[in-house]
Short mmCIF file of C-alpha atoms and ligand atoms in Angstrom, two decimals:
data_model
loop_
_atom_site.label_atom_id
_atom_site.label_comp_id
_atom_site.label_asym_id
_atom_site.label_seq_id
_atom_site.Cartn_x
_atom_site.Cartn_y
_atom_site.Cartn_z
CA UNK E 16 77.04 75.85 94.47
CA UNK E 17 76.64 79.64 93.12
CA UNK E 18 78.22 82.24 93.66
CA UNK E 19 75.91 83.74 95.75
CA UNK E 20 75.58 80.29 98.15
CA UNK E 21 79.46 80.32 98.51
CA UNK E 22 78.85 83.77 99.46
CA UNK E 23 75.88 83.40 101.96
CA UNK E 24 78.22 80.36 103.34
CA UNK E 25 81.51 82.17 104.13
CA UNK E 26 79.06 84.98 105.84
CA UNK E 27 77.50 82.73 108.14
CA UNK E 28 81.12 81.31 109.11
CA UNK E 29 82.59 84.83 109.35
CA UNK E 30 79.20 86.91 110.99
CA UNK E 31 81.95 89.11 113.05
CA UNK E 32 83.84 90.00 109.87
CA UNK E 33 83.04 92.86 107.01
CA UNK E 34 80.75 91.75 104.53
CA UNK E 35 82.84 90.48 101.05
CA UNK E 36 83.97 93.54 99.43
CA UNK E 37 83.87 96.03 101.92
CA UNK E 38 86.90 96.33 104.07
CA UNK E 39 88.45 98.74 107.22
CA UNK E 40 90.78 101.38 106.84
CA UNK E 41 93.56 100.80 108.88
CA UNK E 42 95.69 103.41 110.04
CA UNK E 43 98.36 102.36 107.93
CA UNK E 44 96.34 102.85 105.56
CA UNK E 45 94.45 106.26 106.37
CA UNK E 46 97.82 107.99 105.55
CA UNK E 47 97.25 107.30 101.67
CA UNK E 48 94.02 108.82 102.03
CA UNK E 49 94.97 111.64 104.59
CA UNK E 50 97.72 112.43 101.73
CA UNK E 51 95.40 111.94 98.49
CA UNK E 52 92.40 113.91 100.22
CA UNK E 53 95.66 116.80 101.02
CA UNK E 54 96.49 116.85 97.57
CA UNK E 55 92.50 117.38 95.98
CA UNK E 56 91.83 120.13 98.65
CA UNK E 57 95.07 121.75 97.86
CA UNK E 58 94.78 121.90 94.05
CA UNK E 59 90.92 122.42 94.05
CA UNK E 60 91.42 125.41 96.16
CA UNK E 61 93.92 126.32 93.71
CA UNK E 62 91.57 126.10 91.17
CA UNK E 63 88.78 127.54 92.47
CA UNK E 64 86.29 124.73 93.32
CA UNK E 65 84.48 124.33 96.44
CA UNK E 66 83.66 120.98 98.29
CA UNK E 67 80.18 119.93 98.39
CA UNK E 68 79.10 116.17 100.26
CA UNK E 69 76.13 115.44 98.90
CA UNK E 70 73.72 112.64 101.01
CA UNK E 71 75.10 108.49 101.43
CA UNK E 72 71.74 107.78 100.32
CA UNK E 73 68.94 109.69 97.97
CA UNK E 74 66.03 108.67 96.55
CA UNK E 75 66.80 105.51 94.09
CA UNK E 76 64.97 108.37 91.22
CA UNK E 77 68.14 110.11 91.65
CA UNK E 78 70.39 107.87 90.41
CA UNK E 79 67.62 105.61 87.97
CA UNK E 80 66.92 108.82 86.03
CA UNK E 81 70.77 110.03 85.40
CA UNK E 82 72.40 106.94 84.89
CA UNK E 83 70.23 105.13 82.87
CA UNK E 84 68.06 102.21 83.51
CA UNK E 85 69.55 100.22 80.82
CA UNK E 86 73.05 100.67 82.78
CA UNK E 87 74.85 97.83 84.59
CA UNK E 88 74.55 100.29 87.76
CA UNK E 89 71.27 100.73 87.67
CA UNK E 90 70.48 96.88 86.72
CA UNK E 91 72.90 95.02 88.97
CA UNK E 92 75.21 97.00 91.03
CA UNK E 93 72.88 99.24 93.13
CA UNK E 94 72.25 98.77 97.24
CA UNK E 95 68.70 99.71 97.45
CA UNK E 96 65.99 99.35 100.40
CA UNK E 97 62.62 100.55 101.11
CA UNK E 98 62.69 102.96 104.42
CA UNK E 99 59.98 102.49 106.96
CA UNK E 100 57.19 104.68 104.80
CA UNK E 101 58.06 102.44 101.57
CA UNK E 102 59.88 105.00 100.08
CA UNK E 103 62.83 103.33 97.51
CA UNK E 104 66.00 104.47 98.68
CA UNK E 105 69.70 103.83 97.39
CA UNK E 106 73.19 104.28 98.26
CA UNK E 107 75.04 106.79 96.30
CA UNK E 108 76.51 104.46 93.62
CA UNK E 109 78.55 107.30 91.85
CA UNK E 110 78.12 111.12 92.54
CA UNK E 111 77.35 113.30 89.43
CA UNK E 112 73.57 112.41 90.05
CA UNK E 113 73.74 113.62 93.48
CA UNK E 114 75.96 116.71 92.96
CA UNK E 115 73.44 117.75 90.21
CA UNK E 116 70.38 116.87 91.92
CA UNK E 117 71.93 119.78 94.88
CA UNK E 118 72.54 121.82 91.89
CA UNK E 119 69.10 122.49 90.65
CA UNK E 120 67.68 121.56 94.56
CA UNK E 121 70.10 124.55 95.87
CA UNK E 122 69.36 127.07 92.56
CA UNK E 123 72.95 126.85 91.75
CA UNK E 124 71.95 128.76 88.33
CA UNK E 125 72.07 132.21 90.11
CA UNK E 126 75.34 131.97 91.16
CA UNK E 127 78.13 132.87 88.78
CA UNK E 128 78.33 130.07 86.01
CA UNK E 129 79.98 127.61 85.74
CA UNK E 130 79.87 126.29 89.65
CA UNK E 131 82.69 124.32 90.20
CA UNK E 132 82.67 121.51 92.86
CA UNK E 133 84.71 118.41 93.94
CA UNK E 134 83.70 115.93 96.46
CA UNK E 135 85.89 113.42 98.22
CA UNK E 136 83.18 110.16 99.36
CA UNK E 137 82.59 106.58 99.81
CA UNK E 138 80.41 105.32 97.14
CA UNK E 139 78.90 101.82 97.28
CA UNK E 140 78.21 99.08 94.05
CA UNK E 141 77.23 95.62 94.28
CA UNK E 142 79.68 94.52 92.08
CA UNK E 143 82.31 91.22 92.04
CA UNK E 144 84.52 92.20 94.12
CA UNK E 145 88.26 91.41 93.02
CA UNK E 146 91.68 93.45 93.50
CA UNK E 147 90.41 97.35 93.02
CA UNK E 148 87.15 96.56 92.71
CA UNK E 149 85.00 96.49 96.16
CA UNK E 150 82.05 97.34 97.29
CA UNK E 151 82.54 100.14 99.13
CA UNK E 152 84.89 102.26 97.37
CA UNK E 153 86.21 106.18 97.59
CA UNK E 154 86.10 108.53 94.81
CA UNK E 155 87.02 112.13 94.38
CA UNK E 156 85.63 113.88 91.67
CA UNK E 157 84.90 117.32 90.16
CA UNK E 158 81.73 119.15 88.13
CA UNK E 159 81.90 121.81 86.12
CA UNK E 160 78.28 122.97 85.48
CA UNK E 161 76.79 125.70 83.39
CA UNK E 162 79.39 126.72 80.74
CA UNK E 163 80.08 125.11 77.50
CA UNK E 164 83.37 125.16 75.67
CA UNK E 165 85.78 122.46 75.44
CA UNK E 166 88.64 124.42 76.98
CA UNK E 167 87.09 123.30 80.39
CA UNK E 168 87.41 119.80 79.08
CA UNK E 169 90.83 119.78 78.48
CA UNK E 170 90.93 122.24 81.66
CA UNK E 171 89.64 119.26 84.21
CA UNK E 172 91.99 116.86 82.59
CA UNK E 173 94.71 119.13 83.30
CA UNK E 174 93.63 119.42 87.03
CA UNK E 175 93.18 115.62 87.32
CA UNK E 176 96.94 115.43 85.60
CA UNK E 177 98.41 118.28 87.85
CA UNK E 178 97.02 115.45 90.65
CA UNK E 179 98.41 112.53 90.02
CA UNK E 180 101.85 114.28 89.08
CA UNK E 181 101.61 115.40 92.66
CA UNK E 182 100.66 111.66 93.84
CA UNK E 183 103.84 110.48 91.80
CA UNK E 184 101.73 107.71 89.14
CA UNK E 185 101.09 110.43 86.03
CA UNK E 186 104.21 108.46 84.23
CA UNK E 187 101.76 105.23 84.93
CA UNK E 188 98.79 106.15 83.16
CA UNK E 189 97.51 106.20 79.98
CA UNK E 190 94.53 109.10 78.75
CA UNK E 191 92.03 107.78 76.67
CA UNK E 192 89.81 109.85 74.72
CA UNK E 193 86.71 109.79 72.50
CA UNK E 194 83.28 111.42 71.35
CA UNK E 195 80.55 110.09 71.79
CA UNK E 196 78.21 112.32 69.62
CA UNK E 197 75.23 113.97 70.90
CA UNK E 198 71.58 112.13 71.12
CA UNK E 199 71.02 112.98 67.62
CA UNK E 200 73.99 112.05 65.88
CA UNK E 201 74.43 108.68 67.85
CA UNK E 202 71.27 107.76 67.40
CA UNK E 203 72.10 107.36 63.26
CA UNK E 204 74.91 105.24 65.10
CA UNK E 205 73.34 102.92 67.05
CA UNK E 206 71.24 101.98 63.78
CA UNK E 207 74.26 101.51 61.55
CA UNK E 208 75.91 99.52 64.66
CA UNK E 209 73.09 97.42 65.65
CA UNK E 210 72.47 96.63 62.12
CA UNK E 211 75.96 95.42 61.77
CA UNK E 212 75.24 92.76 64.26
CA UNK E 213 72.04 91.13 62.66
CA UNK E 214 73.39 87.48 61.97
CA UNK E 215 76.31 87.80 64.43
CA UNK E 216 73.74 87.73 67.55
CA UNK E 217 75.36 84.37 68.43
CA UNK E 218 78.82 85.22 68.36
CA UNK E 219 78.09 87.85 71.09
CA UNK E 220 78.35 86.99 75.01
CA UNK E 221 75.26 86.74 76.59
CA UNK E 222 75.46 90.41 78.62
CA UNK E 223 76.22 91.58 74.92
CA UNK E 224 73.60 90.10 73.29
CA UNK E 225 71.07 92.09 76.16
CA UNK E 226 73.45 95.09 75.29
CA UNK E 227 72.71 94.91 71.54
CA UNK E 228 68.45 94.84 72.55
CA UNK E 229 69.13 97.57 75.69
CA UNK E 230 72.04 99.83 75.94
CA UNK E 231 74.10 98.69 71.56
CA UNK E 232 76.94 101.38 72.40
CA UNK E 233 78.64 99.22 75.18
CA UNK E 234 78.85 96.45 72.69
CA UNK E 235 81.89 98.67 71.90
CA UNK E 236 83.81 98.14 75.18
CA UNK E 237 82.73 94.88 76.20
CA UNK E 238 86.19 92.69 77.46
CA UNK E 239 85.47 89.17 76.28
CA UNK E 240 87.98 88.13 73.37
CA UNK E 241 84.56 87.19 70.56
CA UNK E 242 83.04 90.42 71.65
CA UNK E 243 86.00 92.64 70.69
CA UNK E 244 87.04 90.98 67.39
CA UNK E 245 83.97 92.24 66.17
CA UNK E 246 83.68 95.50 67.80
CA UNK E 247 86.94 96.19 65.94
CA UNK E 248 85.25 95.65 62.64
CA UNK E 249 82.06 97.48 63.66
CA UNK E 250 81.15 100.73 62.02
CA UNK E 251 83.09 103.21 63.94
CA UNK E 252 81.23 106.12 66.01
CA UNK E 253 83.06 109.08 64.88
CA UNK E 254 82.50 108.04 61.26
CA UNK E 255 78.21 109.58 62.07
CA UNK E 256 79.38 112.61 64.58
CA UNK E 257 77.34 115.48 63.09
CA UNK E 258 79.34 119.03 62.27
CA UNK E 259 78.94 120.42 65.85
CA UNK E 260 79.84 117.09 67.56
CA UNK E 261 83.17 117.24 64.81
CA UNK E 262 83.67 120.03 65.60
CA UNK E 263 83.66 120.18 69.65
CA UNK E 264 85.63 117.46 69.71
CA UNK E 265 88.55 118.75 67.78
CA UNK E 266 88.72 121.74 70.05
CA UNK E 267 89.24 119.76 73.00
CA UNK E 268 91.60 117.68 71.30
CA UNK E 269 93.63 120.98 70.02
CA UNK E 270 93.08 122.29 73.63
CA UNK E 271 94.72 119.24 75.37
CA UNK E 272 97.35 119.55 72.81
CA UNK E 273 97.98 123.07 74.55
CA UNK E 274 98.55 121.12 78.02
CA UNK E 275 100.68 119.13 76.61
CA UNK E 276 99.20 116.41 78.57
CA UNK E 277 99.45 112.55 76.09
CA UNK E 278 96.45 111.39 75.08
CA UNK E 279 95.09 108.14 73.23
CA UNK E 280 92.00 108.46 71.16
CA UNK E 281 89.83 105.53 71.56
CA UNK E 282 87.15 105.22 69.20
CA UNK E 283 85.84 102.46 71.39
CA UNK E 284 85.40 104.17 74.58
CA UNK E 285 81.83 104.64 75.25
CA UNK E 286 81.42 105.05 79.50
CA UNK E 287 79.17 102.55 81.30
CA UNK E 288 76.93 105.42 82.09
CA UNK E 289 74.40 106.82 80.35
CA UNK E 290 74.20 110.82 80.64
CA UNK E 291 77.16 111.41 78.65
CA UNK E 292 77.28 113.36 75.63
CA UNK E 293 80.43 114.29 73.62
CA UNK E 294 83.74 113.93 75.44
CA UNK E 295 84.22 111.10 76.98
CA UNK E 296 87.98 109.88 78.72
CA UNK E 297 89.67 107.32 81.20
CA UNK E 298 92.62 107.15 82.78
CA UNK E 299 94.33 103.95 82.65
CA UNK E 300 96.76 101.98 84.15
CA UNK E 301 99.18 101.42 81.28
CA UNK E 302 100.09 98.29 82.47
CA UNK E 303 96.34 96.97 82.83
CA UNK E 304 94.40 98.72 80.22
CA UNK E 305 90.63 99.04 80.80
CA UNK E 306 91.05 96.74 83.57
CA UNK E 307 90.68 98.87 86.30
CA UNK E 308 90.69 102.08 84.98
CA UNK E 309 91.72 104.94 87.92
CA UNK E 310 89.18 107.47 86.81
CA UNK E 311 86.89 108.48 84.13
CA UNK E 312 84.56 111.10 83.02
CA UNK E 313 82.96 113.36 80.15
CA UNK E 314 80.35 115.77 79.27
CA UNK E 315 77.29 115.29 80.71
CA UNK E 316 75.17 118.16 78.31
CA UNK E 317 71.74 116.70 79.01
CA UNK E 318 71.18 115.53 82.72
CA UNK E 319 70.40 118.95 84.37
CA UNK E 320 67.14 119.08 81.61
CA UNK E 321 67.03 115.27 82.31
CA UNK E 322 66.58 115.69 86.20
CA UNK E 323 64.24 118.70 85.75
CA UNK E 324 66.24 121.65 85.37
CA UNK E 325 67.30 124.05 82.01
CA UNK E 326 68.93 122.84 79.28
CA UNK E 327 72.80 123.22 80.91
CA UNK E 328 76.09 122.19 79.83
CA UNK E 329 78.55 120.35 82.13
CA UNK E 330 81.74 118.39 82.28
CA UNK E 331 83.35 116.22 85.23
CA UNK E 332 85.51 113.16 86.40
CA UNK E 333 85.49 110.86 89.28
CA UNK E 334 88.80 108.73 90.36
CA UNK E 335 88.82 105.63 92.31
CA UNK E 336 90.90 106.29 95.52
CA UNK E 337 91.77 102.43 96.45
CA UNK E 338 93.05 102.15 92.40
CA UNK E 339 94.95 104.67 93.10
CA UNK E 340 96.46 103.69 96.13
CA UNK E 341 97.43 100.38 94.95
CA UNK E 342 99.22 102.28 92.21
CA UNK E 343 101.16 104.41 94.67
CA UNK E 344 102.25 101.33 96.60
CA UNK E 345 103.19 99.26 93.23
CA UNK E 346 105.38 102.55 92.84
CA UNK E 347 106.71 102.04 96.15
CA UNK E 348 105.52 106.00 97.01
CA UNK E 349 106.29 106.59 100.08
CA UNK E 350 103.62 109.27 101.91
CA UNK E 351 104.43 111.53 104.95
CA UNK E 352 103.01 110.45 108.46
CA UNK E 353 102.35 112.43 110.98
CA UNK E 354 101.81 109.61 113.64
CA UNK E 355 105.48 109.60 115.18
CA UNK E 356 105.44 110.20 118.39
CA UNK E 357 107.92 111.96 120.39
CA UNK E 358 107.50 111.35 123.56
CA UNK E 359 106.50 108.92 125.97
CA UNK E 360 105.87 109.83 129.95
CA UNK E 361 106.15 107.32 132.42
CA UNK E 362 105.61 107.76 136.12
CA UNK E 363 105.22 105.97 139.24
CA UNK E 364 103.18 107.15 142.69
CA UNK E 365 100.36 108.95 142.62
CA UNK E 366 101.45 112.49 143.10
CA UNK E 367 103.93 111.97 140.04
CA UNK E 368 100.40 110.68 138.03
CA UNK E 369 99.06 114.11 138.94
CA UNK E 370 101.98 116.40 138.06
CA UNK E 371 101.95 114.07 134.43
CA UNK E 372 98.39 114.51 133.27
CA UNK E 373 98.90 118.62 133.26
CA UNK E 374 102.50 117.72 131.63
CA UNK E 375 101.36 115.78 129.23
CA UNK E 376 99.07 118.55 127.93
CA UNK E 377 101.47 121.35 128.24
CA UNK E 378 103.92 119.52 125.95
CA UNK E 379 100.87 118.76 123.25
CA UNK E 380 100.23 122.22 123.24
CA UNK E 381 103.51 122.89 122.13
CA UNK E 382 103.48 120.90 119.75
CA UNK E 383 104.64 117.69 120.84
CA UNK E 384 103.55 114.48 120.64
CA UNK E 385 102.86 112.81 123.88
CA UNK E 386 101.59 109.55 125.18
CA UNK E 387 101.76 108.22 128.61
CA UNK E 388 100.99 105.44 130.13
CA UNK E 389 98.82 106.56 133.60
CA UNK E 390 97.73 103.10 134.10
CA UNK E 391 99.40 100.84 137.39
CA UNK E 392 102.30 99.33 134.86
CA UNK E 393 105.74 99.04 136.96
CA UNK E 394 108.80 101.48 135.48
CA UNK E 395 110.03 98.18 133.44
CA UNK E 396 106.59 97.77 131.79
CA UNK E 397 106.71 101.43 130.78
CA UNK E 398 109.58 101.72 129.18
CA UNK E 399 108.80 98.53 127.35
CA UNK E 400 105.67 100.13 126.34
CA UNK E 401 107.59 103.10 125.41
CA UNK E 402 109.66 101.17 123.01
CA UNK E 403 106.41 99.75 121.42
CA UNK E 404 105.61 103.50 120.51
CA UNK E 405 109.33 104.24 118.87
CA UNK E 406 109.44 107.51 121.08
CA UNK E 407 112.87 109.02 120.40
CA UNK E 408 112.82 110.10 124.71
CA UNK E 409 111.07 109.13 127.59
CA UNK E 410 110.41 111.56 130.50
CA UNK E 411 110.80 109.45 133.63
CA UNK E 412 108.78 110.88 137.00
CA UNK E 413 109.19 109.07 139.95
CA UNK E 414 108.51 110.05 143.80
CA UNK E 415 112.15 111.16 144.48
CA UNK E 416 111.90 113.61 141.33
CA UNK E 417 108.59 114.84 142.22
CA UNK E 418 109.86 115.44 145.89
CA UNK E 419 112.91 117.15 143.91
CA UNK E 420 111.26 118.64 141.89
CA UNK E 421 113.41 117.13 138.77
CA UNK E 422 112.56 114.81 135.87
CA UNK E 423 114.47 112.02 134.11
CA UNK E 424 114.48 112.34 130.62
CA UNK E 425 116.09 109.26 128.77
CA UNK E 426 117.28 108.68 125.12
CA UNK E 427 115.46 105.69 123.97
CA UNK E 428 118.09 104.93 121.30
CA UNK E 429 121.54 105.38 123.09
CA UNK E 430 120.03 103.70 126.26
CA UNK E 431 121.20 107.15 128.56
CA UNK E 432 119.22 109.48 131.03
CA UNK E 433 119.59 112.58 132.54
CA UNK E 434 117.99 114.56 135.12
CA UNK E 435 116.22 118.07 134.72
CA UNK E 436 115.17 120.03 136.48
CA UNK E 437 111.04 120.44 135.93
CA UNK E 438 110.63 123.78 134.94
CA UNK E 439 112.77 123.66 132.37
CA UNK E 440 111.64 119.99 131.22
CA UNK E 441 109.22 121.36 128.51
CA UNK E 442 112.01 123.47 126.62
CA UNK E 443 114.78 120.53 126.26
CA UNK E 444 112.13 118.78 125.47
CA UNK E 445 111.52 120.59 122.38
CA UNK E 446 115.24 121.75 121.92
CA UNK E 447 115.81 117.96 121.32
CA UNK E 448 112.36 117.45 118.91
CA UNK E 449 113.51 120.69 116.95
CA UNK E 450 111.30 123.45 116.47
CA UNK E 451 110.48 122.53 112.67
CA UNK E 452 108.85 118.68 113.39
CA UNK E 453 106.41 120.10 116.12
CA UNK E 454 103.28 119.02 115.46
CA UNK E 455 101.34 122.54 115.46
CA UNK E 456 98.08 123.17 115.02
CA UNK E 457 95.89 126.34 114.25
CA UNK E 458 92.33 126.23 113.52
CA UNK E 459 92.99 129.31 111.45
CA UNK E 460 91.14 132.99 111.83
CA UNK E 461 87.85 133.13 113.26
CA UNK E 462 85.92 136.25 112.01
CA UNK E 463 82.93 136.49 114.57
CA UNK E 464 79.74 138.05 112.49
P1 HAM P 3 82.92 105.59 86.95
O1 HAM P 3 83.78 105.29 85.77
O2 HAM P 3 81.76 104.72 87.16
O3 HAM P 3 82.47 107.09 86.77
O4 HAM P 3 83.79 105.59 88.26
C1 HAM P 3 84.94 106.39 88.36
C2 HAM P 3 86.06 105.59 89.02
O5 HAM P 3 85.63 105.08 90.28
C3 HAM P 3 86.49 104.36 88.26
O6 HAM P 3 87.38 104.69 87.22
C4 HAM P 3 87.17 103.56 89.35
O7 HAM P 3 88.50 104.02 89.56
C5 HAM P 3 86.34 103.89 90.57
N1 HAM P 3 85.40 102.78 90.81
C6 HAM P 3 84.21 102.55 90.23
N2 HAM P 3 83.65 101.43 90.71
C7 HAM P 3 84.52 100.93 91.62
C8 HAM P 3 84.52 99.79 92.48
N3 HAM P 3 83.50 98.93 92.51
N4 HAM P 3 85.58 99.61 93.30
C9 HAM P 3 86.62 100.47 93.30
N5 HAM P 3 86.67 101.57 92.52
C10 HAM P 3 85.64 101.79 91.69
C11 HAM P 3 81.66 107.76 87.66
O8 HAM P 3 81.40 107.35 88.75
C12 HAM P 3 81.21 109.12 87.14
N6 HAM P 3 80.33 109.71 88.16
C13 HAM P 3 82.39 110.01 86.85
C14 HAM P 3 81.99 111.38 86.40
C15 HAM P 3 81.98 112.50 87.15
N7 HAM P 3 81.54 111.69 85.21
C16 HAM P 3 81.24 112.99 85.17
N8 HAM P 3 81.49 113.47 86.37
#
């Protein structure tokens, strides 16, 4: 059976589950996320990038053009459908293409160059899944478009560094680095290279021997043992980088140098995407190597011409979120959750219901979290709800204490109650939570225009 009827099989038995490689986010989950997506805003804003979300789906144009019909992306991994007028439609596989597609849609060129922007998305690519590789996956990435030097190379490495020192996994990854020329020196390359292979065409894998015909460079990176013996004897790229190319590249490397940020340079790094130009890097998982690889990115000199816009230089990075949560967890990193609750409220009667639902709000508002249970459960069923939740204290409101205007509140740990009286409920409530774990919120400053 292929792999495809195994598939089709285990769908028809599961029809009520998630499709193979696409999976929920459950709230254990979500505080990775909440904490990763804390960290990007924080040092973005730092940094002075602004958040753009670019569309879940675009015309398939978008993403053909910019990365490369010859790409596995384009060729195998995209989820593409015709809309009701016939129009060819895809989900964002990646987001440079979109991101610069709003750039020259928006006239980003009249603002002050280079526009800086990071994006925090789902992406989606039919590819096998396995462990960090799905089919619905998050990245966060950043573009820097409209300014060339190769300090803002080593600049979005630093930022990307200055991240996952904040996440706790730098220490676990590995920076690899490389040129890969511009269009006119690595075209003298892909001569030399594919003319090194003439005679060795049956040594190759099958994708490789396609690659050597349709896209020679990622002969370079390909992961099957016959395939890399001879890339390692292959004429090496930076060998026919032209002056400039030298030249660029050197900078960055001095620049990075500056950060003092490790790097590896990888003459066999190429990308798996074809608008690159120059710098190209990865961040991997020392332990795995290019398996998985957390993030990657480069220059991208020649898309903005490419999708229709001025010649303009730019550089950027995505990172897999799920990699980088698995990394996190094989670190055992704990992150900080804010889903404690402090308090549960349990009544009985109706009056006591009534008195409880305006209680309940006045102790969110300041700043405490509250659940209750306003449903018919008897006291016993409550407080064994209560325990469920892990509520440090329980207020207790029954029809003598409404009648006496008094509430119960009870420690959940030591197993002891006492009785307050109401008014005063909401301040010993948060005299026992402690002013500094309240859970406050501010939507900030409105200024009304
Ligand atoms: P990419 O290398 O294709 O680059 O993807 C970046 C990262 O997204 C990967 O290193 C990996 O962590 C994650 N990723 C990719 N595919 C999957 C998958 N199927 N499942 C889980 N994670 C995945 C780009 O996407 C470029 N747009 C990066 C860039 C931005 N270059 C310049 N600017």
């Amino acid at each position: 059976m292929s792999d495809d009827q195994t598939e089709q099989k285990k769908q028809k038995l599961n029809r009520l589950q998630t499709p193979l490689g696409v999976f929920d986010i459950l709230p254990e989950d979500h505080l990775y996320y909440t904490h990763i997506k804390k960290v990007v805003r924080h040092r973005c804003r730092q940094s002075g990038f602004r958040r753009i979300t670019t569309p879940i789906f675009e015309f398939t144009d978008v993403f053909q053009r910019s990365i490369g019909d010859a790409t596995d992306i384009v060729q195998k991994e995209m989820y593409t459908f015709s809309d009701r007028k016939d129009r060819s439609l895809t989900l964002k596989p990646e987001g440079t293409a979109g991101v610069v597609r709003a750039y020259l849609q928006h006239g980003m060129k009249e603002l002050p160059q280079p526009v800086e922007l990071y994006y925090i998305e789902p992406h989606f690519r039919y590819d096998r899944p396995q462990k960090g590789r799905y089919r619905q996956f998050w990245q966060f990435g950043f573009e820097v478009i409209g300014e060339l030097d190769p300090a803002l190379d080593a600049q979005i490495i630093q930022l990307s560094h200055k991240i996952f020192e904040d996440l706790g996994i730098a220490h676990m990854l590995s920076l690899q680095i490389n040129s890969i020329g511009c269009p006119i020196c690595r075209e003298e390359y892909i001569t030399q290279l594919q003319n090194y292979y003439v005679g060795k065409e049956r040594s190759l894998c099958e994708i490789c021997r396609e690659r050597l015909v349709k896209n020679p460079l990622r002969l370079l990176d390909c992961k099957e043992e016959d395939c890399q013996i001879l890339a390692q004897l292959a004429p090496k790229l930076n060998m026919y980088l032209c002056k400039e190319c030298k030249e660029f590249h050197a900078k960055v490397l001095e620049f990075l140098e500056a950060t003092g940020i490790e790097y590896q340079k990888n003459d066999k790094l190429v990308r798996g995407l074809d608008y690159y130009t120059r710098t190209v890097f990865e961040f991997w998982d020392k332990s795995e190597g290019a398996q998985n690889s957390v993030g990657g990115g480069g220059r991208y000199d020649g898309l903005i011409e490419l999708m229709g816009g001025a010649s303009t230089p730019a550089v950027g990075v995505a990172f897999g979120m799920e990699r980088i949560i698995l990394n996190m967890k094989k670190e055992k990193i704990e992150v900080p959750s804010k889903d404690d609750l402090h308090i549960f409220v349990a009544q009985l009667g109706d009056e006591a219901k009534k008195t409880c639902l305006n209680l309940i709000w006045e102790l969110r508002e300041r700043g405490v979290k509250t659940v209750g249970a306003l449903g018919k459960g008897s006291m016993k069923a409550q407080l064994r709800l209560a325990d469920k939740f892990k509520v440090p204290y329980t207020l207790i409101l029954g029809i003598t204490e409404v009648r006496e205007n008094t509430i119960i509140i009870r420690d959940m740990a030591k197993g002891q109650q006492k009785i307050v009286s109401f008014d005063t409920v909401i301040d010993e409530v948060v005299n026992l939570i402690g002013e500094k774990n309240l859970d406050k919120y501010s939507p900030g400053e409105v200024v009304y225009g």
